[in-house]
Tab-separated table of N, CA and C in Angstrom:
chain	number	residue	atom	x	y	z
A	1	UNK	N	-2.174	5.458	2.996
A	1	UNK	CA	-3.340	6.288	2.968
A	1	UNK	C	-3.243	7.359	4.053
A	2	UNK	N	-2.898	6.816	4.961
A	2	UNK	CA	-3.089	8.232	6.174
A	2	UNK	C	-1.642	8.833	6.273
A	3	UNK	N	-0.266	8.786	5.654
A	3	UNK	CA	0.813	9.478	5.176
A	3	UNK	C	0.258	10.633	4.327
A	4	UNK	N	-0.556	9.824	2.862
A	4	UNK	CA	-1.112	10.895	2.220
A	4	UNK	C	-1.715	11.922	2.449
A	5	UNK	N	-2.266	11.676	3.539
A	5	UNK	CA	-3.488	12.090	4.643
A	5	UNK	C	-3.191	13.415	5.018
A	6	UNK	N	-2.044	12.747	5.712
A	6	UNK	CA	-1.185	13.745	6.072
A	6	UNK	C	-0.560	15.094	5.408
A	7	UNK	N	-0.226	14.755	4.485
A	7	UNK	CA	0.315	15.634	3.539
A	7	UNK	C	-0.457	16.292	2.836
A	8	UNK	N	-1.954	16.116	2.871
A	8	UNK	CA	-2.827	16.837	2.340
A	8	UNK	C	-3.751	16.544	1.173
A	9	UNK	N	-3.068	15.133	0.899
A	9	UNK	CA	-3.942	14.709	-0.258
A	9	UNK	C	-5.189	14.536	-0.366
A	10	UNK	N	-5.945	14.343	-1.250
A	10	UNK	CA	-7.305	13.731	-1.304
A	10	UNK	C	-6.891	12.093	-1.545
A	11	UNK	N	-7.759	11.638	-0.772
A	11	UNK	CA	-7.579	10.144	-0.892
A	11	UNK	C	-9.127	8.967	-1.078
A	12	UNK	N	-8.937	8.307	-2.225
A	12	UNK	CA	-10.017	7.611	-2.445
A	12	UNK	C	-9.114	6.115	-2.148
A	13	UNK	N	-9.992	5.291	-1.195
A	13	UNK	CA	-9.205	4.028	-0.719
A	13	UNK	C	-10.290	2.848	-1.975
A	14	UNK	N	-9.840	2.167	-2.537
A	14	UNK	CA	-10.151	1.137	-3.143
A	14	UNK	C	-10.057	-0.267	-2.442
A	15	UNK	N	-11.413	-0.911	-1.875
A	15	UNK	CA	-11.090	-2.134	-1.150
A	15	UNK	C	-12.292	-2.927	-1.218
A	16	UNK	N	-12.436	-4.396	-0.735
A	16	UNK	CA	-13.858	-5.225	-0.850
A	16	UNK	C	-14.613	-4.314	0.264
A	17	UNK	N	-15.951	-4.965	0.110
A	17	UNK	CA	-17.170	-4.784	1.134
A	17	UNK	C	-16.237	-4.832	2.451
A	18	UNK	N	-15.887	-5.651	2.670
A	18	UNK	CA	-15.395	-6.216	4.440
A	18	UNK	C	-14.803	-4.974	5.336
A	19	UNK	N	-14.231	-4.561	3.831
A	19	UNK	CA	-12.776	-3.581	4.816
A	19	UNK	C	-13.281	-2.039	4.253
A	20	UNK	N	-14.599	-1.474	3.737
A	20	UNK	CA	-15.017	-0.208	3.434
A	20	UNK	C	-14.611	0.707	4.941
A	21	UNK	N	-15.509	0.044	5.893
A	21	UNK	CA	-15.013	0.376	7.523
A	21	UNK	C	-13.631	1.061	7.440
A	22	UNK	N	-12.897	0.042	7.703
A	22	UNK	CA	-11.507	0.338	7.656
A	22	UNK	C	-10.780	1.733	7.342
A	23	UNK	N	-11.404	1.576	5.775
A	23	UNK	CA	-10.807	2.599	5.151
A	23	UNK	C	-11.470	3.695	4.957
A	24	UNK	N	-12.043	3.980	5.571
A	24	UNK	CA	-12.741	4.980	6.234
A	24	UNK	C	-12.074	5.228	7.178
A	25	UNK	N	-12.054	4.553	8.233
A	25	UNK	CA	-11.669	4.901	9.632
A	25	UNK	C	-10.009	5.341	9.731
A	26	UNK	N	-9.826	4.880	8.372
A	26	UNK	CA	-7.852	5.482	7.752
A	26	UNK	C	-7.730	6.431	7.233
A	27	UNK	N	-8.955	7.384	7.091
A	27	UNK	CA	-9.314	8.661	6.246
A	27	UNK	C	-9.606	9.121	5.031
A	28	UNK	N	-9.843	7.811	4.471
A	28	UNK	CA	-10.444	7.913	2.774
A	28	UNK	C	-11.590	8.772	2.379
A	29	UNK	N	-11.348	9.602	1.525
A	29	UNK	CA	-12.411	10.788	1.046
A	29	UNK	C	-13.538	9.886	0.609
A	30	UNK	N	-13.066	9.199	-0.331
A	30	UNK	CA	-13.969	8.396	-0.471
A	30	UNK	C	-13.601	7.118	-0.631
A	31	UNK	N	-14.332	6.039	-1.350
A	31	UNK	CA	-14.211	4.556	-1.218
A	31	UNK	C	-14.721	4.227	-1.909
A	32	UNK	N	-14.123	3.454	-2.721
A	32	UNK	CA	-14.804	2.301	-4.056
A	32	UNK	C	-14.662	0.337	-3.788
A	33	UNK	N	-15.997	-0.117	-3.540
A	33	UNK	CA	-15.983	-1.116	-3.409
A	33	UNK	C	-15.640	-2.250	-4.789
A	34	UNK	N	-14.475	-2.646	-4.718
A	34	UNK	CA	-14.315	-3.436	-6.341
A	34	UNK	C	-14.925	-4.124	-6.237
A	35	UNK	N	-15.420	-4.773	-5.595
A	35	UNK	CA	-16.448	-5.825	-5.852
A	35	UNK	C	-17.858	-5.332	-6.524
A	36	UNK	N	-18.019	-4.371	-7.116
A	36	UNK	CA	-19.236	-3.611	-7.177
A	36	UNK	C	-18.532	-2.823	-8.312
A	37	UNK	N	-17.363	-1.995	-8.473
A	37	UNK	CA	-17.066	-0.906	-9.413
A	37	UNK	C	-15.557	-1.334	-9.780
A	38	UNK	N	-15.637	-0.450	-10.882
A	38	UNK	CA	-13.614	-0.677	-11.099
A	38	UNK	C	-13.430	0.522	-11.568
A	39	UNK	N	-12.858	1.019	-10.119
A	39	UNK	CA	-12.057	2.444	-10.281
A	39	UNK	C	-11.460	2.824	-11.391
A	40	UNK	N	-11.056	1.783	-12.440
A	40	UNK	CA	-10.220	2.517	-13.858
A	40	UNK	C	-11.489	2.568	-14.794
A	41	UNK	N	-12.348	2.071	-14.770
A	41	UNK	CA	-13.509	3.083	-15.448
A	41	UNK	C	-14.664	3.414	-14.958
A	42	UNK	N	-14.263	4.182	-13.755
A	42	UNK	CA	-14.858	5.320	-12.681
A	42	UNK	C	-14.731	6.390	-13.518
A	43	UNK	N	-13.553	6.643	-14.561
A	43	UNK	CA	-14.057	7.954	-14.981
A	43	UNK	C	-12.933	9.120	-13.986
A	44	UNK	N	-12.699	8.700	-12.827
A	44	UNK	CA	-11.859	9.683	-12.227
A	44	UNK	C	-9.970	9.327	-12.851
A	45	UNK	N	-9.712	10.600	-12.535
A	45	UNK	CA	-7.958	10.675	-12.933
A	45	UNK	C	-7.409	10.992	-11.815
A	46	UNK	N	-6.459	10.704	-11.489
A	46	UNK	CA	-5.668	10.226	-10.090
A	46	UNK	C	-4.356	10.898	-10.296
A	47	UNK	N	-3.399	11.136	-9.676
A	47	UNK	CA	-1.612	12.218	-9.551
A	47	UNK	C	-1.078	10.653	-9.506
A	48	UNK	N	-1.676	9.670	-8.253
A	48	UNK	CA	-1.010	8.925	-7.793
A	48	UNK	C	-1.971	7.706	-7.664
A	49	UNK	N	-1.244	6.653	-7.982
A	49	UNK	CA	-2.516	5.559	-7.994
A	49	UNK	C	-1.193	4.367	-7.079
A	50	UNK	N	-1.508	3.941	-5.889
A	50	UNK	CA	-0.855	3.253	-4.932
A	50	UNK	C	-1.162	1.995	-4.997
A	51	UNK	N	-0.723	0.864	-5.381
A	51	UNK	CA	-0.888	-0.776	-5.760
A	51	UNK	C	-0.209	-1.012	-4.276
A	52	UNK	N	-0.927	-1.018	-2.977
A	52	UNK	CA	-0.200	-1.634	-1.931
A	52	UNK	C	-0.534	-3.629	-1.764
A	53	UNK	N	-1.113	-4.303	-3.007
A	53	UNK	CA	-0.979	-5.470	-2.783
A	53	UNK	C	-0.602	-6.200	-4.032
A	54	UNK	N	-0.336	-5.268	-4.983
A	54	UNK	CA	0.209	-6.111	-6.461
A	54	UNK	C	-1.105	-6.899	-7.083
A	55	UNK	N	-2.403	-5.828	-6.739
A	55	UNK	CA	-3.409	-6.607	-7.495
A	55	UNK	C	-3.691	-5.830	-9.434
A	56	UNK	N	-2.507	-4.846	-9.512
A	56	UNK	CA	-3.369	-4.419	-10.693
A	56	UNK	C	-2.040	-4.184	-11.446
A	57	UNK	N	-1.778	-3.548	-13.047
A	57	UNK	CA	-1.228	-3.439	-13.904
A	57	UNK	C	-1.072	-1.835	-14.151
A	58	UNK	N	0.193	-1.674	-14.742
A	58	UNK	CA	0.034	-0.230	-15.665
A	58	UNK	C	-0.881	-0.217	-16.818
A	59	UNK	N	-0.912	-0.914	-17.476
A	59	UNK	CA	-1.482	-0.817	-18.662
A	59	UNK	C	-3.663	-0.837	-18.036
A	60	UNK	N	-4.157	-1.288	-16.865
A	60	UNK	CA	-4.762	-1.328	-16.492
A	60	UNK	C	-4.838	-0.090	-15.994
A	61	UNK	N	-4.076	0.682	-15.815
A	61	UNK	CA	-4.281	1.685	-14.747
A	61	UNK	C	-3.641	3.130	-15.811
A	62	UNK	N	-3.428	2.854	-16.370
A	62	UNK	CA	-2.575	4.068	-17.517
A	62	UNK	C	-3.513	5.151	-17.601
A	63	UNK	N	-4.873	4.863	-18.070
A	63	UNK	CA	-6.681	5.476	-18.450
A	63	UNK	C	-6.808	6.416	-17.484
A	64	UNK	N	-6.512	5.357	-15.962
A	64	UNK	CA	-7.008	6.316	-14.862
A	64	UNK	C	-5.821	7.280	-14.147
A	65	UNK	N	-4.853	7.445	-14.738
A	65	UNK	CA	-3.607	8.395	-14.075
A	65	UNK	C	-3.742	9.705	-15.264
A	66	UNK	N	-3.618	11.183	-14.570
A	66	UNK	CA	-3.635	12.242	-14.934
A	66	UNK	C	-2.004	12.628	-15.885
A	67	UNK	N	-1.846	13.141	-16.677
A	67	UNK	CA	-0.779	13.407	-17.150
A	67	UNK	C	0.309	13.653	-16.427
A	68	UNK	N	1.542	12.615	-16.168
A	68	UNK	CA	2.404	13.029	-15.294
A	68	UNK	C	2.304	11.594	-14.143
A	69	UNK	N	1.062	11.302	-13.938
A	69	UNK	CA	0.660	10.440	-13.005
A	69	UNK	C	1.327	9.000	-12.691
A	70	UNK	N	1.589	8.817	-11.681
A	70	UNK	CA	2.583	7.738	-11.248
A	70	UNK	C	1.359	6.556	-10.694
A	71	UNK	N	1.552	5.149	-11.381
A	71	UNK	CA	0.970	4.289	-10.596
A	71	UNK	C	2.493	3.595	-9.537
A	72	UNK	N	2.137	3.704	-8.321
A	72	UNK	CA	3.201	2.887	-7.760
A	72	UNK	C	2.869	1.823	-7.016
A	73	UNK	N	3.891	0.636	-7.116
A	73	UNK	CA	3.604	-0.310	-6.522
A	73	UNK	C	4.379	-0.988	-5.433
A	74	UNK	N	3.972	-2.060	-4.736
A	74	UNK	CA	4.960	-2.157	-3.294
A	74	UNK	C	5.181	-3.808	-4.018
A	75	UNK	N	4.436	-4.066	-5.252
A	75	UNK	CA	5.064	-5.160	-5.265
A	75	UNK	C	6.325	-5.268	-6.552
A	76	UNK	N	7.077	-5.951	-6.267
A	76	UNK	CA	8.697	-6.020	-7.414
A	76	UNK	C	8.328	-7.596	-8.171
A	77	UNK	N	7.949	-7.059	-9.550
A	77	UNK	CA	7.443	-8.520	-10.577
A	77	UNK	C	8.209	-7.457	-11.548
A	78	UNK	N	8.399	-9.137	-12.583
A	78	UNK	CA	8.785	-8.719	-13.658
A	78	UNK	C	7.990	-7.814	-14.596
A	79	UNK	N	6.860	-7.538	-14.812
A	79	UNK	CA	6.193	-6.555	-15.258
A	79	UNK	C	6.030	-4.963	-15.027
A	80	UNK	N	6.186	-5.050	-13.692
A	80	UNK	CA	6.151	-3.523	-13.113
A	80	UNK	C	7.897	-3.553	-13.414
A	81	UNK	N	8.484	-4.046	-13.300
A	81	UNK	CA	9.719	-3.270	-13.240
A	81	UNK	C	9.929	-3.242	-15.067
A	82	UNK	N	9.656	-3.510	-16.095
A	82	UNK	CA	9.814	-3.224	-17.164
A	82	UNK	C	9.314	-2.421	-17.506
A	83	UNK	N	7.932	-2.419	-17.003
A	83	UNK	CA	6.779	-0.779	-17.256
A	83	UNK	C	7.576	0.016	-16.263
A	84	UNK	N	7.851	-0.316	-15.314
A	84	UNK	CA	8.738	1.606	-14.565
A	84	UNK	C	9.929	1.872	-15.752
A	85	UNK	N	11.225	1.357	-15.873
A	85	UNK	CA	12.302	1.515	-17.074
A	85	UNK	C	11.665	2.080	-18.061
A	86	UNK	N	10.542	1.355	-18.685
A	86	UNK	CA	10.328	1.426	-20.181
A	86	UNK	C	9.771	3.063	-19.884
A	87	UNK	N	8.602	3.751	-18.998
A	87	UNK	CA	8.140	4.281	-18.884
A	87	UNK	C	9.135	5.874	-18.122
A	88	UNK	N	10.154	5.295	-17.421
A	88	UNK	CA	10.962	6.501	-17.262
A	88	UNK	C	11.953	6.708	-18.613
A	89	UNK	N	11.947	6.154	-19.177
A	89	UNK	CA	12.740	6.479	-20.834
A	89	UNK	C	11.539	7.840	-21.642
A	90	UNK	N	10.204	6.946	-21.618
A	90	UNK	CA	9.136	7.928	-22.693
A	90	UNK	C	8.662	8.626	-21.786
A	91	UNK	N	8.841	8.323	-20.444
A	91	UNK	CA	8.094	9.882	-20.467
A	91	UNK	C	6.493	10.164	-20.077
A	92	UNK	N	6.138	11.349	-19.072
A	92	UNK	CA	4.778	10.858	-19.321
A	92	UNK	C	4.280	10.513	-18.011
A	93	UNK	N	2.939	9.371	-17.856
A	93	UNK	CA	2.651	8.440	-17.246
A	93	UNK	C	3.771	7.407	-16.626
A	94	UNK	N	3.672	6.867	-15.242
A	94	UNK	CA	4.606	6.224	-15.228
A	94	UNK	C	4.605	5.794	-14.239
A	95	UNK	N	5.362	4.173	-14.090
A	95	UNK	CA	5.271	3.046	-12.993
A	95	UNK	C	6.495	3.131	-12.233
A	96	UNK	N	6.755	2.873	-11.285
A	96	UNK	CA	7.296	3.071	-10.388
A	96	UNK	C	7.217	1.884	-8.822
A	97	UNK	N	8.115	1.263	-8.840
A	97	UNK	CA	8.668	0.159	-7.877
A	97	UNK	C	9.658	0.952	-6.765
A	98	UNK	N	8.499	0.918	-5.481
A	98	UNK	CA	8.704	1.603	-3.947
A	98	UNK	C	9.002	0.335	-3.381
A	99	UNK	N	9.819	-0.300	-2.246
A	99	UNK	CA	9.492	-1.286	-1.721
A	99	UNK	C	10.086	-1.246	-0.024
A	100	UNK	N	10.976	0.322	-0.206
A	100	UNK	CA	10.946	0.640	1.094
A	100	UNK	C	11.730	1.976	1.492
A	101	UNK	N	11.683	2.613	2.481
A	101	UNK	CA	12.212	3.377	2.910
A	101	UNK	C	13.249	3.660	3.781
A	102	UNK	N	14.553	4.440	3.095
A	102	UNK	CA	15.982	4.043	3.752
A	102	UNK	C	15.863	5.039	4.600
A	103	UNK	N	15.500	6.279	4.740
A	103	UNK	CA	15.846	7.724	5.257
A	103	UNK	C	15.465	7.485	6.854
A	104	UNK	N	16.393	7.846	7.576
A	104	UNK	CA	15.885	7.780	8.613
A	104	UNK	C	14.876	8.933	9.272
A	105	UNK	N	15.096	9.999	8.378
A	105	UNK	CA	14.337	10.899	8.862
A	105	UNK	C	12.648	10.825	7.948
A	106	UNK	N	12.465	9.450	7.543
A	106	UNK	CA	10.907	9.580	7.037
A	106	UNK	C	10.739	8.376	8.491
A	107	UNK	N	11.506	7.819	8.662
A	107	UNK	CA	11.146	6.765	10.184
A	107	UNK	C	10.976	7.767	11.321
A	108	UNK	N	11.269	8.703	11.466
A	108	UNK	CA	11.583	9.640	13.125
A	108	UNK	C	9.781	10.407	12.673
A	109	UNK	N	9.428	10.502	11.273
A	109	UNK	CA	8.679	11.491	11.189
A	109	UNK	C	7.313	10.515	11.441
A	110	UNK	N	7.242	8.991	11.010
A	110	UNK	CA	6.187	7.910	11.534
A	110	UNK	C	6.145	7.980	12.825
A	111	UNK	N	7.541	7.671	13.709
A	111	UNK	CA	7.462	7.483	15.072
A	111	UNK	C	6.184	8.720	15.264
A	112	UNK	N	6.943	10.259	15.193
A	112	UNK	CA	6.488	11.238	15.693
A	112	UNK	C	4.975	11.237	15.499
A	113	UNK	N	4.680	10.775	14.367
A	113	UNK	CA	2.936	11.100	13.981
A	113	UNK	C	2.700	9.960	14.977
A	114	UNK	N	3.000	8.359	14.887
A	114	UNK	CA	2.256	7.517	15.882
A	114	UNK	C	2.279	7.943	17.563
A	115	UNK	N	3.346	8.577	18.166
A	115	UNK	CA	3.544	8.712	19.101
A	115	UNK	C	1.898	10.226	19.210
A	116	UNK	N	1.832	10.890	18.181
A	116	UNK	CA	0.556	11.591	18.360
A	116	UNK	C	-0.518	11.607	17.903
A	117	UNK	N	-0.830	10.182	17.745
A	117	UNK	CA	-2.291	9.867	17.242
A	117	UNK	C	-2.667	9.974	15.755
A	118	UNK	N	-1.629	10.229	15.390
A	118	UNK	CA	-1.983	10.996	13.814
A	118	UNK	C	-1.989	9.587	13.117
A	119	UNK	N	-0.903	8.785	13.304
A	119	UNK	CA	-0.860	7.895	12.265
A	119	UNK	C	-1.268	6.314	13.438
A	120	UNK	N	-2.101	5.555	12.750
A	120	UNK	CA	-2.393	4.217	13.233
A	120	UNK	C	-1.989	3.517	12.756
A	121	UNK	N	-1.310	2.493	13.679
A	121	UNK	CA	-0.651	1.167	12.860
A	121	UNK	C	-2.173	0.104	13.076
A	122	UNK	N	-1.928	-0.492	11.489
A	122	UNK	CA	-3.120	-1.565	11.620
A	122	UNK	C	-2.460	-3.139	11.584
A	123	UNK	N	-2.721	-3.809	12.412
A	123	UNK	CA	-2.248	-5.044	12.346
A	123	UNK	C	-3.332	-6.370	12.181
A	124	UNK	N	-3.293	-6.918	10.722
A	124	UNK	CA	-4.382	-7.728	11.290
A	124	UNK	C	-4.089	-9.062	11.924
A	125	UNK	N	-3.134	-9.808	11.969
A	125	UNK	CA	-2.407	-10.908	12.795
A	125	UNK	C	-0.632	-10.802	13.610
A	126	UNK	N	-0.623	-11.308	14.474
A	126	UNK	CA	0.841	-11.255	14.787
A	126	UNK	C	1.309	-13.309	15.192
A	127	UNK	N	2.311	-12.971	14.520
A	127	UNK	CA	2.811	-14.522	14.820
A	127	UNK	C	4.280	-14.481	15.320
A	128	UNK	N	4.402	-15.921	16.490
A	128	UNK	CA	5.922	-16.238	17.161
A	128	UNK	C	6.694	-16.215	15.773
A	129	UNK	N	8.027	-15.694	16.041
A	129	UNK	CA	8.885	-16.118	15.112
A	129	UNK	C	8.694	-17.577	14.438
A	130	UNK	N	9.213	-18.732	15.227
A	130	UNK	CA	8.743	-20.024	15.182
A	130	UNK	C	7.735	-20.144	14.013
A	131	UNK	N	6.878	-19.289	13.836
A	131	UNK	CA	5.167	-19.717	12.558
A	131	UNK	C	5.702	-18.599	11.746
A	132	UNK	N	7.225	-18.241	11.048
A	132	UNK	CA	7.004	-17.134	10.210
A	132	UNK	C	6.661	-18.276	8.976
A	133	UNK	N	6.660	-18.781	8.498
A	133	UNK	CA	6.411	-19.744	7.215
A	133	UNK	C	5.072	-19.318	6.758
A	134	UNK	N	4.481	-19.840	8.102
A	134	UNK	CA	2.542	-19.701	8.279
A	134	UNK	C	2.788	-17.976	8.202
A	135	UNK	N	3.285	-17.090	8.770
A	135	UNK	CA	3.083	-15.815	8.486
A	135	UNK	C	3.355	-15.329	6.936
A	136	UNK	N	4.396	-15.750	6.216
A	136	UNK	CA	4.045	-15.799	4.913
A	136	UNK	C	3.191	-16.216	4.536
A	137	UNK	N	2.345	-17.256	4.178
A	137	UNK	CA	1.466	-17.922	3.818
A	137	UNK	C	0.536	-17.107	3.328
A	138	UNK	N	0.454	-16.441	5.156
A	138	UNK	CA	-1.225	-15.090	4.997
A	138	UNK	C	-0.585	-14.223	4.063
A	139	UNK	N	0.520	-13.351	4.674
A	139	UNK	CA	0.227	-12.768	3.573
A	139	UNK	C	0.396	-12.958	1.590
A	140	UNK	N	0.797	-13.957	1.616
A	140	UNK	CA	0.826	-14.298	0.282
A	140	UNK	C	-0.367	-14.603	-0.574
A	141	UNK	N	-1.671	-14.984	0.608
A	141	UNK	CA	-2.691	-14.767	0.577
A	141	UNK	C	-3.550	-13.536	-0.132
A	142	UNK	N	-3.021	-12.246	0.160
A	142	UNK	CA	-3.315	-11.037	-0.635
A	142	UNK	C	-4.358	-10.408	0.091
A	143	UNK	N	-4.659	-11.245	1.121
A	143	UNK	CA	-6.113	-10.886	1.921
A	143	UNK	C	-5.975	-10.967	3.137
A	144	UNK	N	-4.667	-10.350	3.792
A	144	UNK	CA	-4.765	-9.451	5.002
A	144	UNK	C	-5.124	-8.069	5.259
A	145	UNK	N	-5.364	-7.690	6.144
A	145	UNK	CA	-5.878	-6.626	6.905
A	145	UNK	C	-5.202	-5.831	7.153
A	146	UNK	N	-4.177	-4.760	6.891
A	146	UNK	CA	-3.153	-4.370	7.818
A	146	UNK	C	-2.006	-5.493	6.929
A	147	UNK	N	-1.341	-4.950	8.595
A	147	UNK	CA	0.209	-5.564	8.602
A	147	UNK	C	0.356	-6.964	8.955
A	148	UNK	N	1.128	-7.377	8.742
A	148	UNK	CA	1.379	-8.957	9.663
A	148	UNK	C	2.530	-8.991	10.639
A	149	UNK	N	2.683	-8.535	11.567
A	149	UNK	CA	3.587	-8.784	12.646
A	149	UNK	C	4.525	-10.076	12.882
A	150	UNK	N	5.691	-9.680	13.624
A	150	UNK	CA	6.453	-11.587	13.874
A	150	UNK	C	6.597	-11.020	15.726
A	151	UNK	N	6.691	-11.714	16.547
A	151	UNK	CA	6.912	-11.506	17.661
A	151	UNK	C	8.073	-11.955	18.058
A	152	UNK	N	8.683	-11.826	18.776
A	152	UNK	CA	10.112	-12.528	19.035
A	152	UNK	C	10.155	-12.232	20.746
A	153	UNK	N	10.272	-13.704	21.050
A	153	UNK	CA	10.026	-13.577	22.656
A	153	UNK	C	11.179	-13.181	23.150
A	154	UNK	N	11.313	-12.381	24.112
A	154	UNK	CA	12.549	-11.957	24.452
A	154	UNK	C	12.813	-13.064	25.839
A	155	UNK	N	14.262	-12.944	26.155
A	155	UNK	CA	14.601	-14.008	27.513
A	155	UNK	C	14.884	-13.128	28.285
A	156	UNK	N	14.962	-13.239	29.707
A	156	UNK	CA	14.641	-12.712	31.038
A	156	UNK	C	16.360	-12.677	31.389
A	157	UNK	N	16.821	-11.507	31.261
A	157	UNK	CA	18.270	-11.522	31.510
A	157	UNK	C	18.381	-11.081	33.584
A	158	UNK	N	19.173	-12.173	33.817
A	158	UNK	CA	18.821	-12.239	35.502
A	158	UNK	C	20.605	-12.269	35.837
């Protein structure tokens, strides 16, 4: 959201009651509480529709993308990756499986925005290496906040 932000987009953040705050405070034009509405028949058409927790579908989301319009997702299931293939063949609308970024020069350009306030990292837990199991867990959960951190204690080189 605040990459997009960056770049100039308009951004509507989709999230429960809890985290409206949040996404606000991440720069959302506006905000749709799902617990209350469902953005795919809001009626609005979208360039880009961002699945950052693997809660929704193409075929769910097809209605609400503008001609051309990419739903992308951060999660890799057998469904999204048959709707991205099937959908870069016809053409069109289309799904698309992101799951990370190699370039080093989109990493130098995060540093640079965090190092100037522009971009906030949100973290909602951090765990010792030792509890990564339990750190999966949460997030497998679907209902973190942010990021989930691992800490790794460093030793005292003497």
């Amino acid at each position: 959201m605040q990459l997009a932000k960056h770049f100039g987009a308009e951004v509507t953040g989709v999230c429960s009651t809890a985290n409206l705050g949040l996404v606000k405070s991440l720069g959302a034009d506006t905000d749709i509480d799902y617990t209350k509405e469902d953005f795919a028949k809001g009626g609005e058409d979208y360039d880009i529709l961002f699945d950052a927790v693997g809660k929704t579908s193409f075929s769910r989301c097809k209605g609400s993308l503008k001609e051309g319009g990419v739903l992308l997702s951060t999660q890799v299931a057998l469904p999204i990756l048959f709707q991205s293939v099937w959908t870069s063949i016809v053409g069109g609308k289309r799904a698309v499986c992101a799951t990370s970024i190699e370039k080093n020069e989109a990493l130098v350009l995060m540093r640079e925005l965090i190092e100037a306030g522009k971009l906030k990292p949100v973290i909602d837990r951090c765990y010792p290496l030792e509890q990564i199991a339990e750190a999966h867990r949460c997030v497998d959960t679907g209902r973190k906040r942010g990021s989930v951190a691992i800490t790794v204690a460093s030793e005292d080189r003497a």
